Coordinates of C-alpha atoms in Angstrom, one line a residue:
X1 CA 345.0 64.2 -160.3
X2 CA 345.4 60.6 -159.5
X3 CA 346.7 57.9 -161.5
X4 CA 344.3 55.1 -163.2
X5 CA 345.3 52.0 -161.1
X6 CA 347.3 48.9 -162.7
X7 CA 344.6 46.7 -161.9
X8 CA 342.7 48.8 -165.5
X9 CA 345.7 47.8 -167.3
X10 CA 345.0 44.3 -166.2
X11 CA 341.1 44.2 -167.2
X12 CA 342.0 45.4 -170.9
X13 CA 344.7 42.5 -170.9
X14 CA 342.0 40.1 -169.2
X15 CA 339.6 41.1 -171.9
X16 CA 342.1 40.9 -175.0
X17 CA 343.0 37.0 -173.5
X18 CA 339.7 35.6 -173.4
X19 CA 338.4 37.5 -176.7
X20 CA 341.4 35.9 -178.5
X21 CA 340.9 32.5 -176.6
X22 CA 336.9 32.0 -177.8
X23 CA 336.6 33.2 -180.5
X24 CA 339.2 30.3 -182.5
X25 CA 337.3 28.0 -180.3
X26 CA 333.7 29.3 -181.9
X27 CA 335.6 29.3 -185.2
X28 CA 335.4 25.3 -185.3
X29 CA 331.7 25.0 -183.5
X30 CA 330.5 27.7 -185.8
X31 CA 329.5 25.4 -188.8
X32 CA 327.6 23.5 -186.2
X33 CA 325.8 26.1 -185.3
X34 CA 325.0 27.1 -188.6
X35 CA 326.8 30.7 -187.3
X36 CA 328.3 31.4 -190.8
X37 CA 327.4 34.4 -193.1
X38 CA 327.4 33.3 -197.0
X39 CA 327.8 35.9 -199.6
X40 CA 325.6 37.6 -201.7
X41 CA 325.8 40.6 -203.7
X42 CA 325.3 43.3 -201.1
X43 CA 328.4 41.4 -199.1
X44 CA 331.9 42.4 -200.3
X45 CA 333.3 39.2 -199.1
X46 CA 333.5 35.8 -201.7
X47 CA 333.9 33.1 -199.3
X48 CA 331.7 32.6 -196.3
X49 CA 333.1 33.2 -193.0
X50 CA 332.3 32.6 -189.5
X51 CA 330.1 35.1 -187.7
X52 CA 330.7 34.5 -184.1
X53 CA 333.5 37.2 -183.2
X54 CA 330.5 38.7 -181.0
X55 CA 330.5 35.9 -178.6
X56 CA 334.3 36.8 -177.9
X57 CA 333.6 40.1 -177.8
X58 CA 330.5 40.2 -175.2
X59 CA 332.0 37.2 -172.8
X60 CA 336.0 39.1 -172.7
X61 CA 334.3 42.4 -172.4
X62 CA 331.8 41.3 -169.2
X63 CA 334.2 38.8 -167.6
X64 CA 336.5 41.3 -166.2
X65 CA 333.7 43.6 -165.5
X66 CA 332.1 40.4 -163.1
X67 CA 335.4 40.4 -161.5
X68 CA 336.5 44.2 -161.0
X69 CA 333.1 45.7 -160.9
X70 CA 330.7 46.0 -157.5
X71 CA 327.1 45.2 -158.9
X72 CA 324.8 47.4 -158.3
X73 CA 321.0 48.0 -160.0
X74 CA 322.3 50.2 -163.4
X75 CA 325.6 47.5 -163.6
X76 CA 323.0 44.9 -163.4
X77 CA 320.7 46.2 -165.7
X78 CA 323.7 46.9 -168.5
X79 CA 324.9 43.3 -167.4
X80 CA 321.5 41.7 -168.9
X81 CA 320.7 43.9 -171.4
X82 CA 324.5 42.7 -173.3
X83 CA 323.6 39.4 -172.3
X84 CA 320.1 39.8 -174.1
X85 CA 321.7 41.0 -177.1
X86 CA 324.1 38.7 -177.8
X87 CA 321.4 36.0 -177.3
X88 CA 319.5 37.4 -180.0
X89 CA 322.4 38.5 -181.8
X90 CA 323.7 34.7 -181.7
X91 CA 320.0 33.8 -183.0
X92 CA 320.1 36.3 -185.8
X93 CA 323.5 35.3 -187.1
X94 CA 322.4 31.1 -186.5
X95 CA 318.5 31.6 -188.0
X96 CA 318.7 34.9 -190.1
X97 CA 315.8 36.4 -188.1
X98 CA 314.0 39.1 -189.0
X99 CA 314.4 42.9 -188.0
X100 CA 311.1 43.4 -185.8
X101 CA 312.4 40.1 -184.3
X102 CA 316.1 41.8 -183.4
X103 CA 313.8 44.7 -182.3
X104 CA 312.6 43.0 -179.6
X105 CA 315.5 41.9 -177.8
X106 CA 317.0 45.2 -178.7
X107 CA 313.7 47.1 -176.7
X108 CA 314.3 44.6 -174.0
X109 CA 317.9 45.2 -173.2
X110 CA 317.5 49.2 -173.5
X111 CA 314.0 49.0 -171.0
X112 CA 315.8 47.3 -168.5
X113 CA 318.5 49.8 -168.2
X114 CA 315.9 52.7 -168.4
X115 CA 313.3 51.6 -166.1
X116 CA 315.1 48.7 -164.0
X117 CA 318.6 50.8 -164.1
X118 CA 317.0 54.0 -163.8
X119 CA 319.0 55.9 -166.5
X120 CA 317.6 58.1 -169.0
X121 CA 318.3 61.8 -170.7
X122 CA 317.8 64.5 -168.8
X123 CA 318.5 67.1 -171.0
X124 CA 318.3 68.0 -174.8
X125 CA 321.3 70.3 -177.0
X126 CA 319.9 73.8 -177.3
X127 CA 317.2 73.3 -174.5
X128 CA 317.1 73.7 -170.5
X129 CA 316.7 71.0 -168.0
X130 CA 313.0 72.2 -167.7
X131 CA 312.4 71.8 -171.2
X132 CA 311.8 67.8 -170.9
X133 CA 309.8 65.8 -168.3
X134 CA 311.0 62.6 -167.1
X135 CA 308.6 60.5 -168.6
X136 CA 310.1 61.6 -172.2
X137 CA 313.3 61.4 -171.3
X138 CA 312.8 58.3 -170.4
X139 CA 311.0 57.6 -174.2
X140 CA 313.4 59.7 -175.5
X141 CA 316.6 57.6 -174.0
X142 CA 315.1 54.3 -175.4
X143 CA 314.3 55.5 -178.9
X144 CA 318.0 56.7 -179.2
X145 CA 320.1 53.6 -177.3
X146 CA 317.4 51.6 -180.2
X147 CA 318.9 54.3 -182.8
X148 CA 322.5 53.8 -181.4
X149 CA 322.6 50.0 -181.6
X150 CA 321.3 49.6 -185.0
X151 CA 323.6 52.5 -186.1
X152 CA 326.7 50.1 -185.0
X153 CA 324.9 47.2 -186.2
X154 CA 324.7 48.7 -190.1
X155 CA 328.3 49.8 -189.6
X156 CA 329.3 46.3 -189.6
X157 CA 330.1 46.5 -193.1
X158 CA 333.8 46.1 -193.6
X159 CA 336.6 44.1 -192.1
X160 CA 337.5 45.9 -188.8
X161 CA 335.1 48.2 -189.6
X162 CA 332.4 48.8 -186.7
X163 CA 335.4 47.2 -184.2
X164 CA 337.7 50.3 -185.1
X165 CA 334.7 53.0 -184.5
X166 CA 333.9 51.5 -181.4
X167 CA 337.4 51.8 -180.2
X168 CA 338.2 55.1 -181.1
X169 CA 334.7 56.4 -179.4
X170 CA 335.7 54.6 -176.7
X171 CA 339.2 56.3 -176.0
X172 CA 337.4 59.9 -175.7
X173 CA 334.4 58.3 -172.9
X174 CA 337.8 57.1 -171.4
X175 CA 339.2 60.7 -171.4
X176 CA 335.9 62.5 -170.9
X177 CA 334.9 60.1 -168.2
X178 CA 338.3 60.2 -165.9
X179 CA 338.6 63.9 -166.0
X180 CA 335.5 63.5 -163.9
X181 CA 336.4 60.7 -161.6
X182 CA 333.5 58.2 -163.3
X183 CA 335.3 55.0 -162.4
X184 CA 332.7 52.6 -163.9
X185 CA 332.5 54.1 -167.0
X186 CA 336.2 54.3 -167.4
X187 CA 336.1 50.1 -166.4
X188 CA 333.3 49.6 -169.0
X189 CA 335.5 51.5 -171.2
X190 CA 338.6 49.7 -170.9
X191 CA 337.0 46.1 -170.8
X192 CA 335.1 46.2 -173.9
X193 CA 338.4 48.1 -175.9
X194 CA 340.1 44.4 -174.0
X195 CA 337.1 42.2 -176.5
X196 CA 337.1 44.6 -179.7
X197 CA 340.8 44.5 -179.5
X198 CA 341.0 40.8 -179.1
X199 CA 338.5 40.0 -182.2
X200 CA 340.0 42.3 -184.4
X201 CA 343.2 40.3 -184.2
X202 CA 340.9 37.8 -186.2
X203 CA 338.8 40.6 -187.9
X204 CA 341.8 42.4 -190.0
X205 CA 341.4 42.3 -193.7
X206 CA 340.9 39.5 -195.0
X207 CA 338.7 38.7 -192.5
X208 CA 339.0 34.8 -190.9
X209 CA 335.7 35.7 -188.3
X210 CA 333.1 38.6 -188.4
X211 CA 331.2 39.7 -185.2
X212 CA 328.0 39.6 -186.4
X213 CA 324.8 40.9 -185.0
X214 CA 325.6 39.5 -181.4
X215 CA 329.1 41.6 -181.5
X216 CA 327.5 44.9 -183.6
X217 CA 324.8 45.0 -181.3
X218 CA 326.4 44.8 -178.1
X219 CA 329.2 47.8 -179.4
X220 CA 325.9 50.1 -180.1
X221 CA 324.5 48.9 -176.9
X222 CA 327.3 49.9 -174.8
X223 CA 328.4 52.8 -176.4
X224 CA 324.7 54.7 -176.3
X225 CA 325.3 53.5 -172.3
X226 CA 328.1 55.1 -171.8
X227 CA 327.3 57.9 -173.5
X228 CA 324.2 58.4 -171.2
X229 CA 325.9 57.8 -168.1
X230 CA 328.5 60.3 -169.0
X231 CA 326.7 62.9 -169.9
X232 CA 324.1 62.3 -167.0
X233 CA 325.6 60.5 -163.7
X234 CA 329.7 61.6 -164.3
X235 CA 329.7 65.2 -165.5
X236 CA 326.2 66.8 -166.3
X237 CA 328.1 69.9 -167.1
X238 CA 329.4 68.2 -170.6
X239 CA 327.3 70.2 -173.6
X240 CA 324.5 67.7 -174.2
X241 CA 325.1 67.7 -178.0
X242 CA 328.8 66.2 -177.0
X243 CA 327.9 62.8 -177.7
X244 CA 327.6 63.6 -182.1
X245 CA 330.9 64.1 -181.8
X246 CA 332.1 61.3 -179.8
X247 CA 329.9 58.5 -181.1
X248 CA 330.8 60.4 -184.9
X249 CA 330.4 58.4 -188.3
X250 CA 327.7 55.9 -187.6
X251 CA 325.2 58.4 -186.4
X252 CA 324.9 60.3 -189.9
X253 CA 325.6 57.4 -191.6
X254 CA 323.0 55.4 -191.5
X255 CA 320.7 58.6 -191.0
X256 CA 321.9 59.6 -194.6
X257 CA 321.0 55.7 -195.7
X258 CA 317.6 56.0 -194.6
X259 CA 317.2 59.4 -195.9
X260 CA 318.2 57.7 -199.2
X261 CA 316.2 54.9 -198.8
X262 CA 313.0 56.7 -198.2
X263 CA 314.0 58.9 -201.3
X264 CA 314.0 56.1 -203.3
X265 CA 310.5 54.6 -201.8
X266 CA 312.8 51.4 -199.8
X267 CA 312.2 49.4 -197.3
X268 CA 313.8 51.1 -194.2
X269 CA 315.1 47.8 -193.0
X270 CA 316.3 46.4 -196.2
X271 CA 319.8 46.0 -195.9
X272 CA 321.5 47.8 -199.0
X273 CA 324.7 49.3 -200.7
X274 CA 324.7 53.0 -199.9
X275 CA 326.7 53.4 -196.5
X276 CA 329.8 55.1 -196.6
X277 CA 332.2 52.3 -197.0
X278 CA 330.0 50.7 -199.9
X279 CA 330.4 54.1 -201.8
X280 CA 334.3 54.5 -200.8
X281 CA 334.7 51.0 -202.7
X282 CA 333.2 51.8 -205.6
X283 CA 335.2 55.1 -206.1
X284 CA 338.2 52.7 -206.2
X285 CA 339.7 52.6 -202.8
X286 CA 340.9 49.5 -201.5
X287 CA 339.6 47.3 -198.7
X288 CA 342.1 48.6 -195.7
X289 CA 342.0 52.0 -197.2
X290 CA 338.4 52.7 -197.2
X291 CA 338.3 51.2 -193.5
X292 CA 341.3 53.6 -192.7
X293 CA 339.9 56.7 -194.5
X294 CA 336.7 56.1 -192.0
X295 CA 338.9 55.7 -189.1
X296 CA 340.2 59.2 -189.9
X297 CA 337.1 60.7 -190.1
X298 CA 336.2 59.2 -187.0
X299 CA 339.0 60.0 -184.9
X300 CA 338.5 63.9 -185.8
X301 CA 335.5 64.1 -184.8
X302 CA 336.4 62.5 -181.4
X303 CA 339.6 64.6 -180.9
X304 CA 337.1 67.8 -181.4
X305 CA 334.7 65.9 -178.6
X306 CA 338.0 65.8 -176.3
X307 CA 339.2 69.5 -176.9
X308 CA 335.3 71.1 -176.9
X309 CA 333.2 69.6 -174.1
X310 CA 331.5 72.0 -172.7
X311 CA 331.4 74.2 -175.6
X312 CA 327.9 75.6 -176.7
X313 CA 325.3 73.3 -178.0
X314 CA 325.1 75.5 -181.5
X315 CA 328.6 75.2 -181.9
X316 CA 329.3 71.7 -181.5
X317 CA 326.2 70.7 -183.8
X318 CA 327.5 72.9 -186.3
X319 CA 330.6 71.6 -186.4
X320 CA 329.4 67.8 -186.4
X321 CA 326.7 69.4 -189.5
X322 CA 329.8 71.0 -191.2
X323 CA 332.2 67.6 -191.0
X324 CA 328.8 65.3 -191.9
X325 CA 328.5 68.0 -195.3
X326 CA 331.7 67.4 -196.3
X327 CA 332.7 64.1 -196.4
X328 CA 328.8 63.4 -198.4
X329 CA 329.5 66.3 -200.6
X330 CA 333.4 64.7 -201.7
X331 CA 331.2 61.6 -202.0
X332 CA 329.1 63.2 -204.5
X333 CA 331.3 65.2 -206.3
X334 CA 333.4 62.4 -206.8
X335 CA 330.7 59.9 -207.8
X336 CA 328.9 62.4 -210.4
X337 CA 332.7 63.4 -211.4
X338 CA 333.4 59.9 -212.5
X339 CA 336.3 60.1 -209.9
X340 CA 338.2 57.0 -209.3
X341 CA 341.5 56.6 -206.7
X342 CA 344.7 55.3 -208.9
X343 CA 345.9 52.2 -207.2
X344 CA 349.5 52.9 -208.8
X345 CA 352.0 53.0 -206.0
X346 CA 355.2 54.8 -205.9
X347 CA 358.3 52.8 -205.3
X348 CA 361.4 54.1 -203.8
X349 CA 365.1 52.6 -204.9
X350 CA 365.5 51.2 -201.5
X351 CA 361.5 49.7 -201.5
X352 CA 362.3 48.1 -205.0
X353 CA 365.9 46.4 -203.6
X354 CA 363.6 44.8 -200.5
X355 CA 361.3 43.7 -203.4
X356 CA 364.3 41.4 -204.0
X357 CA 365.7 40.7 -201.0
X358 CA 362.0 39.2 -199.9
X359 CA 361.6 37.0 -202.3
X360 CA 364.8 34.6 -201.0
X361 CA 363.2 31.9 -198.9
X362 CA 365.2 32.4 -196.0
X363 CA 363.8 36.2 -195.6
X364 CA 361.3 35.4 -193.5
X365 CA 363.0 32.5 -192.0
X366 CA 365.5 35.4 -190.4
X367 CA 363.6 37.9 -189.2
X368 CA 361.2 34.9 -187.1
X369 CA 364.8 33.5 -185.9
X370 CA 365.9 37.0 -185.1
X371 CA 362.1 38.2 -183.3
X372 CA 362.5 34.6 -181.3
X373 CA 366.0 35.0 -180.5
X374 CA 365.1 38.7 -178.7
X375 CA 361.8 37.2 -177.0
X376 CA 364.1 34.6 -175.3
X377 CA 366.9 37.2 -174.3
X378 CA 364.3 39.3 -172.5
X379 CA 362.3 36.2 -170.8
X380 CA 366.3 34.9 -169.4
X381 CA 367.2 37.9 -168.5
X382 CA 363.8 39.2 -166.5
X383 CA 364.3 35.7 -164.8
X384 CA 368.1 37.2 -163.1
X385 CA 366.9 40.2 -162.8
X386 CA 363.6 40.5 -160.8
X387 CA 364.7 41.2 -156.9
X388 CA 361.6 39.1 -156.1
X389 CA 358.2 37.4 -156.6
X390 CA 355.6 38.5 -154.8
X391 CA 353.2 35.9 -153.1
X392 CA 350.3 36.5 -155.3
X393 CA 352.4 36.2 -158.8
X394 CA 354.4 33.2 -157.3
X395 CA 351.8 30.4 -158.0
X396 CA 350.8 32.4 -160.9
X397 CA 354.3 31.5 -162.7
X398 CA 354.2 28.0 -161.0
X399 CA 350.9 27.4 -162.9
X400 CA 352.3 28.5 -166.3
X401 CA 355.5 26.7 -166.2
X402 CA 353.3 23.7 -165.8
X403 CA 350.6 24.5 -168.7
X404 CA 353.8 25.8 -171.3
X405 CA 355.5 22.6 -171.0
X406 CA 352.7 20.4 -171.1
X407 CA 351.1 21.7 -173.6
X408 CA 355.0 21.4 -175.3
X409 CA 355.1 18.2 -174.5
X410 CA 351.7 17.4 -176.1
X411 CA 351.8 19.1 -179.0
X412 CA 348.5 18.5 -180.4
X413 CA 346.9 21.2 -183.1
X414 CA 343.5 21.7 -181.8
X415 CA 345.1 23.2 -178.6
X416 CA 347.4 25.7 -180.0
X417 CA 345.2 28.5 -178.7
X418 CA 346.0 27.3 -175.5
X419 CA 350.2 27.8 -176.4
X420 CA 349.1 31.4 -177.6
X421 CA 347.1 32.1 -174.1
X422 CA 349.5 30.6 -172.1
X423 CA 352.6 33.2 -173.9
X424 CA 350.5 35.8 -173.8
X425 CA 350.1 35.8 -170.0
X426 CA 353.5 34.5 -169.2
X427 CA 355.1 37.7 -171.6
X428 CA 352.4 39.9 -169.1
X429 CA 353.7 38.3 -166.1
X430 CA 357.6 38.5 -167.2
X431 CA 356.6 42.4 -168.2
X432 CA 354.7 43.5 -165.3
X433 CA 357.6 41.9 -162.8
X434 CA 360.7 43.1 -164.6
X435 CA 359.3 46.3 -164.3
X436 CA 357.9 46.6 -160.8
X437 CA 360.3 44.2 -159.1
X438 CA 363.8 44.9 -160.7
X439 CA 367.2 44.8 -158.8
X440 CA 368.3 48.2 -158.1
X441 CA 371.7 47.5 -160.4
X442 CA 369.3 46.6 -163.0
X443 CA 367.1 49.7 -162.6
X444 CA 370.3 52.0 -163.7
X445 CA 370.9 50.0 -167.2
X446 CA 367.1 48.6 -167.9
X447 CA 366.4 52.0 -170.0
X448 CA 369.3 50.9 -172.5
X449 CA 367.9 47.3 -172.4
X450 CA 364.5 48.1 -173.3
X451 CA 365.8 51.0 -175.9
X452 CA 367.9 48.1 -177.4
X453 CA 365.1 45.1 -177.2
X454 CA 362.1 46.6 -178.1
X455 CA 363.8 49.0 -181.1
X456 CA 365.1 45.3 -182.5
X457 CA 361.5 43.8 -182.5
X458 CA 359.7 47.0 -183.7
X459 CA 361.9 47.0 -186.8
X460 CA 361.8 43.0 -187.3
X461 CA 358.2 43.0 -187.4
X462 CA 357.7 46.2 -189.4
X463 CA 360.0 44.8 -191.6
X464 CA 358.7 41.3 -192.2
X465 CA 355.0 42.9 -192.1
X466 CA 355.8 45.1 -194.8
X467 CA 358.3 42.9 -197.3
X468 CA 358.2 39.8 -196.1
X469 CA 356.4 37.6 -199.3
X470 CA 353.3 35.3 -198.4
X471 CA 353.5 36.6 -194.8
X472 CA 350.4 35.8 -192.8
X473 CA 351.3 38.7 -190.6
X474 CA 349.9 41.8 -192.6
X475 CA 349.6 45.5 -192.0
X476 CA 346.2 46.4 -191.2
X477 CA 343.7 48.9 -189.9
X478 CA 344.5 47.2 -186.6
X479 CA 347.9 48.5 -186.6
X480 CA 346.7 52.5 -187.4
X481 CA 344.2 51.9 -184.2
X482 CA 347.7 50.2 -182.0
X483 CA 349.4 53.3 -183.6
X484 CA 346.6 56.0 -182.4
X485 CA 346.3 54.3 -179.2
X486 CA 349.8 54.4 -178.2
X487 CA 349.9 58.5 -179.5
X488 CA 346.8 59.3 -177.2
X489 CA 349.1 57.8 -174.2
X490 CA 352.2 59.1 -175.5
X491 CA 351.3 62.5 -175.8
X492 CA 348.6 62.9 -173.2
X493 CA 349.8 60.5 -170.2
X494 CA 349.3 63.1 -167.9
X495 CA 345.3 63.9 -169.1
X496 CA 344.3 59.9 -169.0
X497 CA 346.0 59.4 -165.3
X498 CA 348.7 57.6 -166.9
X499 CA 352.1 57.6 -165.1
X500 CA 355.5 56.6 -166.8
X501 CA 355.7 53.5 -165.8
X502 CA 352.0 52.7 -166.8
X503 CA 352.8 53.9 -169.9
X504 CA 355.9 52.1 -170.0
X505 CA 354.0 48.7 -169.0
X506 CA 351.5 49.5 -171.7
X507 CA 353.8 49.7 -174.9
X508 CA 355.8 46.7 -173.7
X509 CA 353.0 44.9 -173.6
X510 CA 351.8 46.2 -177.2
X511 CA 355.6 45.4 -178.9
X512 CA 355.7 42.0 -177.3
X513 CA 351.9 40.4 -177.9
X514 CA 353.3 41.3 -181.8
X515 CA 356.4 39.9 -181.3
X516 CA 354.5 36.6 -179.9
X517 CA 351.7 36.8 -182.8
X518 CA 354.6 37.2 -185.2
X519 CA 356.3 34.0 -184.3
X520 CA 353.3 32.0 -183.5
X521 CA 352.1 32.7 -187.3
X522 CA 355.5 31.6 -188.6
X523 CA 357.5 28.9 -186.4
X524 CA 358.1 26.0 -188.0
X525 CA 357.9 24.1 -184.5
X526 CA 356.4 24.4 -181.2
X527 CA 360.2 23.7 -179.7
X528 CA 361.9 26.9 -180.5
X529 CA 364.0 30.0 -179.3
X530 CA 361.5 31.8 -178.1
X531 CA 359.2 28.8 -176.6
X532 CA 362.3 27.4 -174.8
X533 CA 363.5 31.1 -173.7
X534 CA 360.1 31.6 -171.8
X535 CA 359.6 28.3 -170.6
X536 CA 363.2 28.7 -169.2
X537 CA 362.1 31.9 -167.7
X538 CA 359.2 30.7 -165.8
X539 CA 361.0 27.8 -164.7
X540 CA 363.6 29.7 -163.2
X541 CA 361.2 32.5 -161.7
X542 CA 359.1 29.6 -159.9
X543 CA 362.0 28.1 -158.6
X544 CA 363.2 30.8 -157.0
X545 CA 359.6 31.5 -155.5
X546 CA 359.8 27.9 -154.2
X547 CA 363.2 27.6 -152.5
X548 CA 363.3 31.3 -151.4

């Protein structure tokens, strides 16, 4: 089996930067574009808050793809139809339009990849190929892409919500696909996991941006693609009822809401509080915990996609039927019980003694000095270390230097997402050459040196995230997705077409893009450890690429 090329690794990097670089930046236009959703009492938030996380989202997700991907008639097709989306997503979030309105752009971007793109189901679960014509495939594939999208779009309920879903689905198309050798759906894959993963950096709980429609409806969009194009154009031998399992939650969900609503003589459209997360709330779990306890659910019933694809049809729908009954039937026996979660947690001796070690002021004032201190160490040392730099990353580091210390130098507010772009690709850089370009002395003891770095930062920032008082930094459902992420490609390197040092590559990134967020949330000033360490490093790097 061969080994998913670097050049993945850097699309999901490419997509993460330019998620995280928009979106602050549609933060401060988003008043101006009237893009802000204001509360009411459906909405479990209290404050409004920007809704233009899907513009981050679609443009870091389809950038890469522009770049990496030949365009042919179906990328095209895709292409436009997330293009129309978030168009009328943006609308929607700016003009509150209507739902036969969002309709319409939704039927427009699904045609285009049925007719114009020319993909559409070919077979049903528990039926033969002969059993369906193309013609209603071809209905059938639009009504359930429609289905698909809006199911994402009413998942967008909670903070990190429809984001974390998304992602998780994601990873088993990833799986499913490259066991097959479908390239572009692995690409697809990879670039929108680069957007979600980007927004939800913003999206955690408490929420400072929501995706809105534009964002919710692109995730439905491309998921209900690339479950299509797996199941029809990679590996046609997959059971056709495999995508309940790997799209999961949101399918029943908001099938259960409608059955509810017509049981109650509703509107089908009318938005309401009966999803899953709105009934997980009022049995008394907590914002991050409901989101989590969906998560869980979620990622089951994708691992069972991953270890049963081409089991029978009957079987997998009974299983999705059988994980569907019982999480509504622990809803209702809980609800009609009078059930509520206890919100009493139990401290341990050494949890209570933190309790009073973080509330001295210089707590948190450490651990940053100690999580800059290592960032620095690494950056100085990669910079003696690398045997070479190649051509292609030699102007690369030249440009940086030159954008981290003007932008040092400068030192204005509105451009401190440009100091957080500019770290995150010099860490990348400073990662990806230390790694593939180390003296050979260096390759004997760099083992030890990453043990000893990366063990230092975990525990920093694992301690500061979970005692440190009034941090800005906090545990979320973001970190049980980093966490799940980085099992799947710990434990099953080999089935993804990861090698060691892709893997290797992968968690340094992870640890380091913390470390980074970590001490851009808390430093005091721009001049620092940690900005002087890297700027050092890429000054030394560059020279050597120009004298040698």
């Amino acid at each position: 089996m061969t080994e998913i090329p670097a050049n993945h690794l850097l699309i999901l990097v490419a997509a993460m930067v330019i998620s995280m670089t928009l979106i602050p930046v549609m933060v401060r236009l988003a008043p101006v574009l009237g893009m802000v959703d204001k509360p009411d009492p459906r909405k479990v938030h209290s404050v409004p808050i920007p809704r233009v996380g899907g513009v981050g989202i679609v443009i870091g997700s389809l950038v890469p793809l522009l770049v990496w991907l030949p365009i042919d008639t179906l990328t095209a097709s895709y292409l436009a139809g997330a293009l129309i989306l978030l168009l009328f997503g943006a609308w929607d979030d700016a003009k509150e339009l209507g739902h036969y309105v969002k309709f319409i752009g939704q039927f427009a971007a699904v045609l285009g990849v049925v007719y114009w793109g020319d993909l559409y189901v070919t077979q049903l679960p528990l039926l033969g190929p002969e059993a369906m014509s193309e013609s209603m495939g071809r209905v059938f594939t639009v009504i359930a892409m429609v289905g698909m999208i809006n199911a994402m779009n009413h998942s967008d309920g909670l903070d990190g919500l429809a984001g974390g879903e998304s992602l998780i689905s994601l990873l088993a198309i990833i799986y499913l696909a490259y066991q097959a050798g479908g390239d572009m759906a692995v690409v697809v894959a990879v670039a929108t996991i680069g957007g979600v993963f980007g927004f939800l950096r913003f999206n955690s709980h408490p929420a400072r941006v929501f995706m809105g429609d534009g964002g919710s409806q692109f995730l439905g969009f491309t998921l209900a693609f690339l479950a299509v194009y797996l199941m029809t154009r990679v590996n046609p031998a997959l059971s056709p009822a495999l995508p309940l399992l790997f799209l999961g939650l949101p399918i029943v969900d908001i099938l259960a809401v409608f059955a509810q609503r017509i049981y109650h003589g509703m509107n089908w459209f009318k938005a309401s509080k009966n999803h899953i997360h709105h009934r997980l709330l009022e049995l008394g779990f907590e914002h991050h915990e409901s989101v989590i306890t969906i998560y869980a659910i979620q990622a089951l019933l994708v691992l069972l996609a991953v270890v049963l694809p081409y089991e029978h049809d009957l079987l997998i729908i009974g299983i999705y039927v059988g994980v569907s009954v019982a999480v509504f039937a622990g809803l209702i026996v809980a609800e009609r019980s009078g059930w509520r979660k206890s919100r009493e947690r139990l401290l341990f001796p050494a949890v209570k003694a933190f309790g009073v070690i973080r509330k001295q002021p210089q707590f948190l004032q450490a651990l940053t000095g100690l999580v800059m201190a290592v960032i620095a160490l690494y950056a100085l040392v990669v910079a003696f270390v690398v045997e070479q730099v190649p051509l292609q990353f030699g102007y690369i580091l030249v440009v940086l230097a030159g954008l981290l210390l003007a932008r040092l130098l400068a030192g204005f507010r509105l451009w401190f997402l440009f100091l957080r772009l500019t770290l995150f690709l010099s860490m990348a850089a400073l990662v990806y050459l230390v790694n593939l370009y180390p003296q050979p002395w260096f390759t004997e003891v760099s083992r030890f040196f990453d043990y000893a770095v990366f063990a230092v930062l975990i525990l920093a920032i694992a301690a500061g995230m979970r005692f440190a008082e009034n941090s800005r930094f906090d545990v979320s459902p973001l970190d049980f997705l980093v966490i799940l992420m980085l099992l799947v490609a710990g434990i099953f390197p080999q089935q993804i077409g990861l090698s060691e040092m892709l893997l290797r590559l992968i968690i340094e990134f992870v640890v380091l893009f913390y470390a980074v967020e970590w001490v851009l949330k808390h430093m005091r000033s721009r001049w620092n450890l940690m900005t002087l360490g890297v700027l050092g490093s890429l000054v030394v790097l560059s020279g050597r690429f120009v004298l040698g």
